[in-house]
Amino acid sequence: MIFKEILVRYGELSTKGRNKKDFISRLRDNVRYSFNDIAPLKIRAERDRMFIEVENKEKFDVLMDRLPHVFGIQSISPVASCEKDLDVMKALAFEILEDYREKGDLTFKVEVHRTDKTFPLNTHELQREMGATILPNFPNFKVQVKNPDFALRIEVREDAIYMMAQVIQGAGGMPIGSNGRSLLMLSGGIDSPVAGYLMMKRGVRLDAIHFFSPPYTSDNALQKVKELANELTKFGANIRLHVIPFTELQVAVKDAVPDNMSMTSTRRMMMKVADKVREEVGALGIVTGESLGQVASQTLESLTAINDVTNTPILRPLISADKNDIIKIAKDIGTYETSIQPFEDCCTIFTPSSPKTKPKLEKVQRFESFTEFDELIDRAVKNREVYQFPQKEVKEDKFADLL
Ligand code: ATP
Ligand code: MG
């Protein structure tokens, strides 16, 4: 294999100073975490790019396959290396460029970057020498200095020559963890996993919370939510899922609040429970998959009534998104197929036939005031079950009972 390392270019080049340092060290940690299965990795992080050494083809393939999904990476390039000998350099350039021979007419340029000033040819001379050797051998190439289809970049470093041509687009965004932690309200639907993904892309680490109402909702519905949480861990961070026993609260709302306002009240209870869990896990915001106007509970009037229970920032990354665009992302990130499995989530069953699209906050508050909801909320928070994803393999300890 000719490749010795992979060059990683950072996304969000506008981040500056201290933030930039955090960005880089966070990205390095996240790469290590994401590639735990092929550890150890030798990573060299510089101010504006990072290098990952590759000792063998297996490591190289795994890295090339998964690095483009790690948030905070703008692009990657496989980098080949050889000794500082013109003939060897030409042979290596030909090997790299061979991939471009069958790709039709292409504009290209040779780009030289020389840090070893003792190298006998200067930047210009080396550029010309390599160009003059390459062009006659690749009739489909035409030199173009501005915006060529691709460039062969040659770096003359102290220890050796490094060359690269291929540039693969990365996921962009910011390294997970660089923007704190939030709690994702994860239903079994299409929207909330997408909302979680978008926040992760902005560098937010997630805990997830799910409201579960047995026996009205089946274990299959819960299983589906676990799968969704697990699928989100693909993007490079572990996720804890808090499953809230919600039946008692939901029944209490049904008893206390008229049908057409019970949806709003249910949402308010969910938000109150979520806010307590958020505080316990040290998260700063709550993320939902709400999108304006999609259903009755997602009008500005409803959102006002829901927001009324807390001052915590509620992040709604899909608020302006069309359903079709959300579906497209869900398909791209691989959560769609799981989301459309037909299991009832807790709200489908309790959904009144004609919920108010413009609930009056004072009325909802008044109906709620006759019931001691706080007690029920505390109990729901306390009795939650917590699952960790990706799921660690639990080794069966046959002797545990005997000890
Ligand atoms: P989704 O596709 O995400 O379920 P939806 O279009 O079905 O969204 P709603 O059911 O009104 O819309 O839910 C709006 C948001 O409220 C969800 O995106 C999610 O963040 C949160 N939510 C709804 N039900 C639950 C639940 N059972 N557990 C946790 N969060 C929930
Ligand atoms: Mg839903």
Short mmCIF file of C-alpha atoms and ligand atoms in Angstrom, two decimals:
data_model
loop_
_atom_site.label_atom_id
_atom_site.label_comp_id
_atom_site.label_asym_id
_atom_site.label_seq_id
_atom_site.Cartn_x
_atom_site.Cartn_y
_atom_site.Cartn_z
CA MET A 1 0.00 0.00 0.00
CA ILE A 2 1.38 3.41 -0.95
CA PHE A 3 -0.57 5.38 1.65
CA LYS A 4 1.17 6.25 4.93
CA GLU A 5 -1.30 8.60 6.57
CA ILE A 6 -4.68 10.26 6.22
CA LEU A 7 -4.89 14.03 6.27
CA VAL A 8 -7.93 15.46 8.05
CA ARG A 9 -9.05 19.04 7.33
CA TYR A 10 -11.11 20.73 10.03
CA GLY A 11 -14.62 22.05 9.51
CA GLU A 12 -15.74 25.44 10.92
CA LEU A 13 -12.50 27.18 10.09
CA SER A 14 -13.99 30.35 11.49
CA THR A 15 -13.61 29.13 15.08
CA LYS A 16 -10.78 31.01 16.68
CA GLY A 17 -8.37 31.12 19.62
CA ARG A 18 -9.22 29.04 22.64
CA ASN A 19 -12.26 27.57 20.86
CA LYS A 20 -10.07 26.35 18.06
CA LYS A 21 -7.79 24.54 20.51
CA ASP A 22 -10.80 22.91 22.15
CA PHE A 23 -12.19 22.01 18.75
CA ILE A 24 -8.97 20.25 17.75
CA SER A 25 -8.39 18.33 20.96
CA ARG A 26 -12.06 17.34 21.10
CA LEU A 27 -11.91 16.09 17.51
CA ARG A 28 -8.79 14.07 18.28
CA ASP A 29 -10.47 12.46 21.29
CA ASN A 30 -13.60 11.71 19.26
CA VAL A 31 -11.59 10.08 16.49
CA ARG A 32 -9.87 7.91 19.09
CA TYR A 33 -13.22 7.00 20.61
CA SER A 34 -14.85 6.24 17.24
CA PHE A 35 -11.99 3.97 16.19
CA ASN A 36 -11.52 2.16 19.46
CA ASP A 37 -11.87 -1.08 17.51
CA ILE A 38 -8.63 -0.44 15.60
CA ALA A 39 -6.65 1.17 18.44
CA PRO A 40 -3.97 2.34 18.93
CA LEU A 41 -4.00 5.21 16.44
CA LYS A 42 -1.11 7.60 16.02
CA ILE A 43 -2.63 11.05 15.59
CA ARG A 44 -0.68 14.25 15.02
CA ALA A 45 -2.82 17.36 15.39
CA GLU A 46 -1.61 20.66 13.96
CA ARG A 47 -3.22 24.09 13.92
CA ASP A 48 -5.07 23.64 10.66
CA ARG A 49 -4.97 19.92 9.94
CA MET A 50 -4.54 16.54 11.54
CA PHE A 51 -2.68 13.42 10.41
CA ILE A 52 -3.55 9.85 11.25
CA GLU A 53 -0.86 7.28 10.57
CA VAL A 54 -1.89 4.05 8.86
CA GLU A 55 0.31 1.00 9.21
CA ASN A 56 -1.70 -1.44 7.15
CA LYS A 57 -4.43 -1.79 4.57
CA GLU A 58 -7.08 -2.96 7.09
CA LYS A 59 -6.70 0.15 9.24
CA PHE A 60 -6.62 2.32 6.14
CA ASP A 61 -9.91 0.88 4.81
CA VAL A 62 -11.71 1.24 8.15
CA LEU A 63 -10.56 4.85 8.52
CA MET A 64 -11.45 5.84 4.95
CA ASP A 65 -14.86 4.25 5.40
CA ARG A 66 -15.84 5.87 8.71
CA LEU A 67 -13.89 9.11 9.05
CA PRO A 68 -16.24 10.97 6.68
CA HIS A 69 -19.02 10.47 9.26
CA VAL A 70 -17.18 12.02 12.19
CA PHE A 71 -18.50 15.51 12.94
CA GLY A 72 -15.98 18.35 12.76
CA ILE A 73 -14.20 17.00 9.69
CA GLN A 74 -14.43 19.05 6.53
CA SER A 75 -12.59 16.62 4.25
CA ILE A 76 -9.97 13.88 4.24
CA SER A 77 -7.20 12.87 1.85
CA PRO A 78 -5.12 9.70 1.74
CA VAL A 79 -1.44 10.68 1.72
CA ALA A 80 1.34 8.63 0.11
CA SER A 81 4.99 8.98 0.97
CA CYS A 82 8.42 8.28 -0.57
CA GLU A 83 12.09 9.19 -0.29
CA LYS A 84 13.45 12.48 -1.64
CA ASP A 85 14.55 11.19 -5.00
CA LEU A 86 13.13 12.65 -8.19
CA ASP A 87 12.73 9.31 -10.00
CA VAL A 88 11.01 7.69 -7.03
CA MET A 89 8.78 10.76 -6.69
CA LYS A 90 7.74 10.57 -10.33
CA ALA A 91 6.94 6.87 -10.03
CA LEU A 92 4.78 7.56 -6.96
CA ALA A 93 2.97 10.44 -8.70
CA PHE A 94 2.13 8.13 -11.61
CA GLU A 95 0.81 5.52 -9.23
CA ILE A 96 -1.49 8.03 -7.54
CA LEU A 97 -2.68 9.55 -10.81
CA GLU A 98 -3.43 6.19 -12.43
CA ASP A 99 -6.93 6.37 -10.85
CA TYR A 100 -7.67 9.50 -12.90
CA ARG A 101 -6.66 8.11 -16.28
CA GLU A 102 -10.08 6.65 -17.13
CA LYS A 103 -12.11 9.59 -15.84
CA GLY A 104 -12.38 11.61 -19.07
CA ASP A 105 -11.00 15.11 -19.63
CA LEU A 106 -9.82 16.71 -16.40
CA THR A 107 -8.19 20.00 -15.50
CA PHE A 108 -5.45 19.69 -12.94
CA LYS A 109 -2.39 21.31 -11.42
CA VAL A 110 0.67 20.33 -9.45
CA GLU A 111 0.87 22.10 -6.13
CA VAL A 112 4.18 22.07 -4.26
CA HIS A 113 4.69 22.92 -0.62
CA ARG A 114 8.31 22.90 0.55
CA THR A 115 9.22 23.06 4.22
CA ASP A 116 12.63 21.42 3.69
CA LYS A 117 14.52 24.33 2.16
CA THR A 118 17.58 22.16 1.46
CA PHE A 119 15.77 20.20 -1.24
CA PRO A 120 17.75 20.82 -4.49
CA LEU A 121 14.76 22.05 -6.53
CA ASN A 122 12.80 25.06 -5.38
CA THR A 123 8.98 25.12 -5.38
CA HIS A 124 8.68 26.41 -8.92
CA GLU A 125 11.28 24.12 -10.40
CA LEU A 126 9.77 21.04 -8.79
CA GLN A 127 6.30 22.06 -9.97
CA ARG A 128 7.52 22.42 -13.54
CA GLU A 129 9.59 19.24 -13.47
CA MET A 130 6.67 17.12 -12.23
CA GLY A 131 4.17 18.80 -14.56
CA ALA A 132 6.39 18.24 -17.58
CA THR A 133 6.74 14.55 -16.74
CA ILE A 134 3.08 13.93 -15.98
CA LEU A 135 1.31 15.76 -18.82
CA PRO A 136 2.64 13.79 -21.82
CA ASN A 137 1.69 10.55 -20.05
CA PHE A 138 -1.89 11.55 -19.27
CA PRO A 139 -3.46 12.92 -22.47
CA ASN A 140 -6.78 13.54 -20.68
CA PHE A 141 -5.20 16.13 -18.31
CA LYS A 142 -5.10 19.84 -19.04
CA VAL A 143 -3.30 22.27 -16.74
CA GLN A 144 -5.51 24.89 -15.10
CA VAL A 145 -4.18 26.91 -12.19
CA LYS A 146 -7.47 28.38 -10.95
CA ASN A 147 -10.11 25.92 -9.75
CA PRO A 148 -8.87 22.79 -11.47
CA ASP A 149 -10.87 19.55 -11.18
CA PHE A 150 -8.16 18.25 -8.91
CA ALA A 151 -4.60 18.93 -7.76
CA LEU A 152 -1.62 16.71 -7.10
CA ARG A 153 -0.19 18.17 -3.93
CA ILE A 154 3.46 17.43 -3.20
CA GLU A 155 4.84 18.30 0.22
CA VAL A 156 8.60 18.32 0.71
CA ARG A 157 8.84 17.84 4.46
CA GLU A 158 11.96 17.35 6.59
CA ASP A 159 11.68 13.57 6.78
CA ALA A 160 10.25 12.59 3.36
CA ILE A 161 8.08 13.49 0.40
CA TYR A 162 4.29 13.34 0.86
CA MET A 163 1.74 13.35 -1.98
CA MET A 164 -2.02 13.44 -2.24
CA ALA A 165 -4.69 14.00 -4.85
CA GLN A 166 -8.02 12.62 -3.67
CA VAL A 167 -10.25 14.80 -1.47
CA ILE A 168 -13.25 13.16 0.20
CA GLN A 169 -15.99 15.33 1.70
CA GLY A 170 -16.51 14.98 5.46
CA ALA A 171 -19.66 15.38 7.56
CA GLY A 172 -18.84 18.98 8.57
CA GLY A 173 -20.34 20.32 11.78
CA MET A 174 -18.51 20.42 15.10
CA PRO A 175 -16.96 17.65 17.22
CA ILE A 176 -19.53 16.11 19.55
CA GLY A 177 -19.06 17.49 23.06
CA SER A 178 -17.77 20.88 21.98
CA ASN A 179 -21.19 22.42 22.60
CA GLY A 180 -22.24 20.81 25.85
CA ARG A 181 -24.99 18.33 26.61
CA SER A 182 -28.72 18.36 25.92
CA LEU A 183 -31.60 16.01 26.57
CA LEU A 184 -33.35 14.70 23.45
CA MET A 185 -37.05 13.86 23.71
CA LEU A 186 -36.99 10.71 21.64
CA SER A 187 -40.32 9.29 20.45
CA GLY A 188 -40.52 6.39 18.05
CA GLY A 189 -41.34 8.72 15.15
CA ILE A 190 -39.38 10.00 12.19
CA ASP A 191 -38.68 13.50 13.46
CA SER A 192 -37.01 13.25 16.85
CA PRO A 193 -34.05 11.05 15.78
CA VAL A 194 -33.38 13.54 12.98
CA ALA A 195 -33.53 16.42 15.48
CA GLY A 196 -31.02 14.55 17.67
CA TYR A 197 -28.71 13.95 14.74
CA LEU A 198 -28.75 17.63 13.77
CA MET A 199 -27.84 18.71 17.30
CA MET A 200 -25.04 16.14 17.47
CA LYS A 201 -23.76 17.61 14.25
CA ARG A 202 -23.56 20.97 16.00
CA GLY A 203 -21.34 19.42 18.65
CA VAL A 204 -24.00 18.63 21.25
CA ARG A 205 -23.69 15.48 23.35
CA LEU A 206 -27.03 13.80 24.01
CA ASP A 207 -28.93 11.99 26.69
CA ALA A 208 -32.32 10.79 25.46
CA ILE A 209 -35.64 10.53 27.27
CA HIS A 210 -38.63 8.43 26.25
CA PHE A 211 -42.12 8.38 27.72
CA PHE A 212 -43.51 4.92 27.85
CA SER A 213 -47.10 4.03 28.79
CA PRO A 214 -47.55 0.33 29.34
CA PRO A 215 -49.88 -1.47 28.84
CA TYR A 216 -51.15 1.05 26.28
CA THR A 217 -47.87 0.94 24.44
CA SER A 218 -46.17 -2.36 23.71
CA ASP A 219 -42.65 -3.54 24.43
CA ASN A 220 -42.12 -3.43 20.67
CA ALA A 221 -42.55 0.34 20.76
CA LEU A 222 -39.90 0.59 23.47
CA GLN A 223 -37.62 -1.75 21.58
CA LYS A 224 -37.91 0.53 18.55
CA VAL A 225 -36.87 3.57 20.59
CA LYS A 226 -33.87 1.66 21.94
CA GLU A 227 -32.89 0.81 18.39
CA LEU A 228 -33.16 4.47 17.40
CA ALA A 229 -30.98 5.53 20.35
CA ASN A 230 -28.46 2.91 19.35
CA GLU A 231 -28.51 4.06 15.72
CA LEU A 232 -27.69 7.62 16.80
CA THR A 233 -24.53 6.38 18.56
CA LYS A 234 -23.12 5.62 15.09
CA PHE A 235 -22.24 9.29 14.86
CA GLY A 236 -19.50 8.96 17.43
CA ALA A 237 -20.86 9.33 20.95
CA ASN A 238 -22.53 7.10 23.48
CA ILE A 239 -26.09 7.89 24.53
CA ARG A 240 -27.97 7.18 27.75
CA LEU A 241 -31.69 6.57 27.31
CA HIS A 242 -34.00 7.40 30.24
CA VAL A 243 -37.30 5.54 29.96
CA ILE A 244 -40.04 7.20 31.97
CA PRO A 245 -43.07 5.21 33.20
CA PHE A 246 -45.69 7.65 32.00
CA THR A 247 -49.00 5.79 32.32
CA GLU A 248 -49.93 7.17 35.74
CA LEU A 249 -49.39 10.77 34.65
CA GLN A 250 -51.19 10.28 31.38
CA VAL A 251 -54.23 8.80 33.06
CA ALA A 252 -54.22 11.63 35.62
CA VAL A 253 -54.20 14.20 32.82
CA LYS A 254 -57.08 12.44 31.11
CA ASP A 255 -59.08 12.65 34.34
CA ALA A 256 -58.23 16.27 35.15
CA VAL A 257 -58.26 18.03 31.80
CA PRO A 258 -61.01 18.12 29.15
CA ASP A 259 -60.33 16.04 26.09
CA ASN A 260 -59.58 18.86 23.70
CA MET A 261 -56.86 20.25 25.99
CA SER A 262 -55.39 17.00 27.29
CA MET A 263 -52.79 16.86 24.55
CA THR A 264 -51.38 20.23 25.58
CA SER A 265 -51.38 19.22 29.21
CA THR A 266 -49.68 15.89 28.43
CA ARG A 267 -46.95 17.77 26.61
CA ARG A 268 -46.52 20.07 29.58
CA MET A 269 -46.12 17.08 31.90
CA MET A 270 -43.56 15.53 29.56
CA MET A 271 -41.65 18.77 29.55
CA LYS A 272 -41.71 19.02 33.35
CA VAL A 273 -40.41 15.47 33.73
CA ALA A 274 -37.79 16.06 31.03
CA ASP A 275 -36.62 19.22 32.75
CA LYS A 276 -36.00 17.35 36.02
CA VAL A 277 -34.06 14.61 34.28
CA ARG A 278 -32.15 17.27 32.36
CA GLU A 279 -31.09 18.86 35.59
CA GLU A 280 -30.00 15.54 37.10
CA VAL A 281 -27.78 14.66 34.14
CA GLY A 282 -26.29 18.14 33.92
CA ALA A 283 -27.68 18.94 30.47
CA LEU A 284 -28.33 22.54 29.50
CA GLY A 285 -31.06 22.25 26.89
CA ILE A 286 -33.97 20.06 25.78
CA VAL A 287 -34.24 18.97 22.12
CA THR A 288 -37.50 18.02 20.41
CA GLY A 289 -38.49 17.00 16.89
CA GLU A 290 -41.29 19.56 16.66
CA SER A 291 -41.95 21.25 13.35
CA LEU A 292 -44.28 24.21 13.08
CA GLY A 293 -47.81 23.38 12.04
CA GLN A 294 -47.20 19.66 11.56
CA VAL A 295 -49.82 18.57 14.11
CA ALA A 296 -52.15 20.26 16.62
CA SER A 297 -49.54 20.33 19.36
CA GLN A 298 -47.08 22.15 17.12
CA THR A 299 -48.76 25.52 16.62
CA LEU A 300 -47.19 28.61 18.16
CA GLU A 301 -50.05 28.72 20.68
CA SER A 302 -49.35 25.12 21.73
CA LEU A 303 -45.61 25.69 21.88
CA THR A 304 -46.24 28.72 24.09
CA ALA A 305 -48.33 26.60 26.47
CA ILE A 306 -45.64 23.89 26.53
CA ASN A 307 -42.75 26.35 27.01
CA ASP A 308 -44.59 27.89 29.96
CA VAL A 309 -43.42 25.11 32.33
CA THR A 310 -39.69 25.89 32.13
CA ASN A 311 -37.05 28.50 31.35
CA THR A 312 -34.69 25.87 29.97
CA PRO A 313 -33.79 26.50 26.32
CA ILE A 314 -35.88 24.19 24.16
CA LEU A 315 -34.05 23.45 20.95
CA ARG A 316 -36.23 22.62 17.97
CA PRO A 317 -33.89 22.16 15.03
CA LEU A 318 -36.75 21.02 12.74
CA ILE A 319 -39.10 23.89 13.49
CA SER A 320 -38.92 25.22 9.92
CA ALA A 321 -38.33 21.94 8.11
CA ASP A 322 -40.75 20.34 5.66
CA LYS A 323 -41.70 16.74 6.32
CA ASN A 324 -40.17 15.62 3.01
CA ASP A 325 -36.83 17.15 3.93
CA ILE A 326 -36.96 15.48 7.35
CA ILE A 327 -37.70 12.13 5.72
CA LYS A 328 -34.77 12.59 3.39
CA ILE A 329 -32.36 13.14 6.29
CA ALA A 330 -33.90 10.20 8.18
CA LYS A 331 -33.19 7.99 5.18
CA ASP A 332 -29.66 9.34 4.80
CA ILE A 333 -28.77 8.71 8.44
CA GLY A 334 -30.42 5.29 8.49
CA THR A 335 -33.16 5.87 11.10
CA TYR A 336 -36.11 5.95 8.70
CA GLU A 337 -36.68 2.21 8.41
CA THR A 338 -36.76 1.83 12.19
CA SER A 339 -39.01 4.86 12.65
CA ILE A 340 -41.72 3.61 10.31
CA GLN A 341 -42.19 0.29 12.10
CA PRO A 342 -45.87 0.38 13.02
CA PHE A 343 -45.87 0.40 16.82
CA GLU A 344 -48.03 2.83 18.73
CA ASP A 345 -46.22 5.42 20.79
CA CYS A 346 -47.85 6.69 23.95
CA CYS A 347 -49.39 9.76 22.37
CA THR A 348 -51.12 8.04 19.50
CA ILE A 349 -53.30 6.11 21.92
CA PHE A 350 -54.25 9.05 24.10
CA THR A 351 -54.70 11.44 21.17
CA PRO A 352 -58.14 13.08 21.42
CA SER A 353 -60.17 13.22 18.22
CA SER A 354 -60.12 17.02 18.00
CA PRO A 355 -57.33 18.60 20.04
CA LYS A 356 -57.31 22.39 20.29
CA THR A 357 -54.83 23.99 17.94
CA LYS A 358 -54.98 27.23 19.96
CA PRO A 359 -55.11 26.15 23.60
CA LYS A 360 -55.55 28.94 26.12
CA LEU A 361 -52.72 28.75 28.61
CA GLU A 362 -54.77 30.02 31.56
CA LYS A 363 -57.46 27.41 30.99
CA VAL A 364 -54.94 24.57 30.85
CA GLN A 365 -53.23 25.85 34.00
CA ARG A 366 -56.57 26.06 35.79
CA PHE A 367 -57.61 22.49 34.97
CA GLU A 368 -54.19 21.22 36.03
CA SER A 369 -54.35 23.08 39.32
CA PHE A 370 -56.88 20.68 40.89
CA THR A 371 -54.52 17.70 40.77
CA GLU A 372 -51.25 17.13 42.66
CA PHE A 373 -49.17 16.58 39.55
CA ASP A 374 -45.85 17.36 41.21
CA GLU A 375 -45.92 14.16 43.20
CA LEU A 376 -46.65 12.09 40.09
CA ILE A 377 -43.88 13.88 38.22
CA ASP A 378 -41.34 13.14 40.92
CA ARG A 379 -42.36 9.50 41.01
CA ALA A 380 -42.04 9.18 37.23
CA VAL A 381 -38.54 10.70 37.35
CA LYS A 382 -37.49 8.45 40.22
CA ASN A 383 -38.80 5.24 38.67
CA ARG A 384 -37.16 5.69 35.31
CA GLU A 385 -34.98 3.01 33.78
CA VAL A 386 -31.69 3.99 32.24
CA TYR A 387 -30.07 2.20 29.30
CA GLN A 388 -26.63 2.82 27.89
CA PHE A 389 -25.85 2.75 24.16
CA PRO A 390 -23.95 1.32 22.39
CA GLN A 391 -24.89 -1.62 24.56
CA LYS A 392 -21.93 -3.08 26.38
CA GLU A 393 -21.71 -6.81 26.26
CA VAL A 394 -22.60 -8.09 29.68
CA LYS A 395 -20.52 -11.14 30.47
CA GLU A 396 -22.57 -13.77 32.18
CA ASP A 397 -21.19 -14.45 35.61
CA LYS A 398 -22.28 -17.98 36.44
CA PHE A 399 -20.94 -17.83 39.96
CA ALA A 400 -22.42 -14.47 40.92
CA ASP A 401 -25.11 -16.12 43.05
CA LEU A 402 -22.60 -18.15 45.02
CA LEU A 403 -20.42 -15.24 46.10
P1 ATP B 1 -41.85 12.32 16.00
O1 ATP B 1 -41.85 11.86 14.59
O2 ATP B 1 -40.51 12.71 16.49
O3 ATP B 1 -42.58 11.36 16.92
P2 ATP B 1 -44.24 13.73 15.62
O4 ATP B 1 -44.34 14.44 14.35
O5 ATP B 1 -44.91 12.42 15.77
O6 ATP B 1 -42.70 13.62 16.02
P3 ATP B 1 -45.36 14.55 18.10
O7 ATP B 1 -45.81 13.15 18.37
O8 ATP B 1 -46.32 15.66 18.29
O9 ATP B 1 -44.78 14.76 16.67
O10 ATP B 1 -44.11 14.82 19.02
C1 ATP B 1 -43.40 16.02 18.97
C2 ATP B 1 -42.11 15.84 19.71
O11 ATP B 1 -42.37 15.55 21.11
C3 ATP B 1 -41.31 14.66 19.23
O12 ATP B 1 -40.52 15.00 18.12
C4 ATP B 1 -40.50 14.31 20.44
O13 ATP B 1 -39.38 15.17 20.55
C5 ATP B 1 -41.46 14.59 21.58
N1 ATP B 1 -42.19 13.35 21.95
C6 ATP B 1 -43.41 12.96 21.55
N2 ATP B 1 -43.74 11.77 22.08
C7 ATP B 1 -42.71 11.39 22.87
C8 ATP B 1 -42.43 10.26 23.71
N3 ATP B 1 -43.28 9.25 23.85
N4 ATP B 1 -41.24 10.23 24.34
C9 ATP B 1 -40.34 11.22 24.20
N5 ATP B 1 -40.56 12.30 23.44
C10 ATP B 1 -41.72 12.40 22.79
MG MG B 2 -44.67 11.11 17.54
#
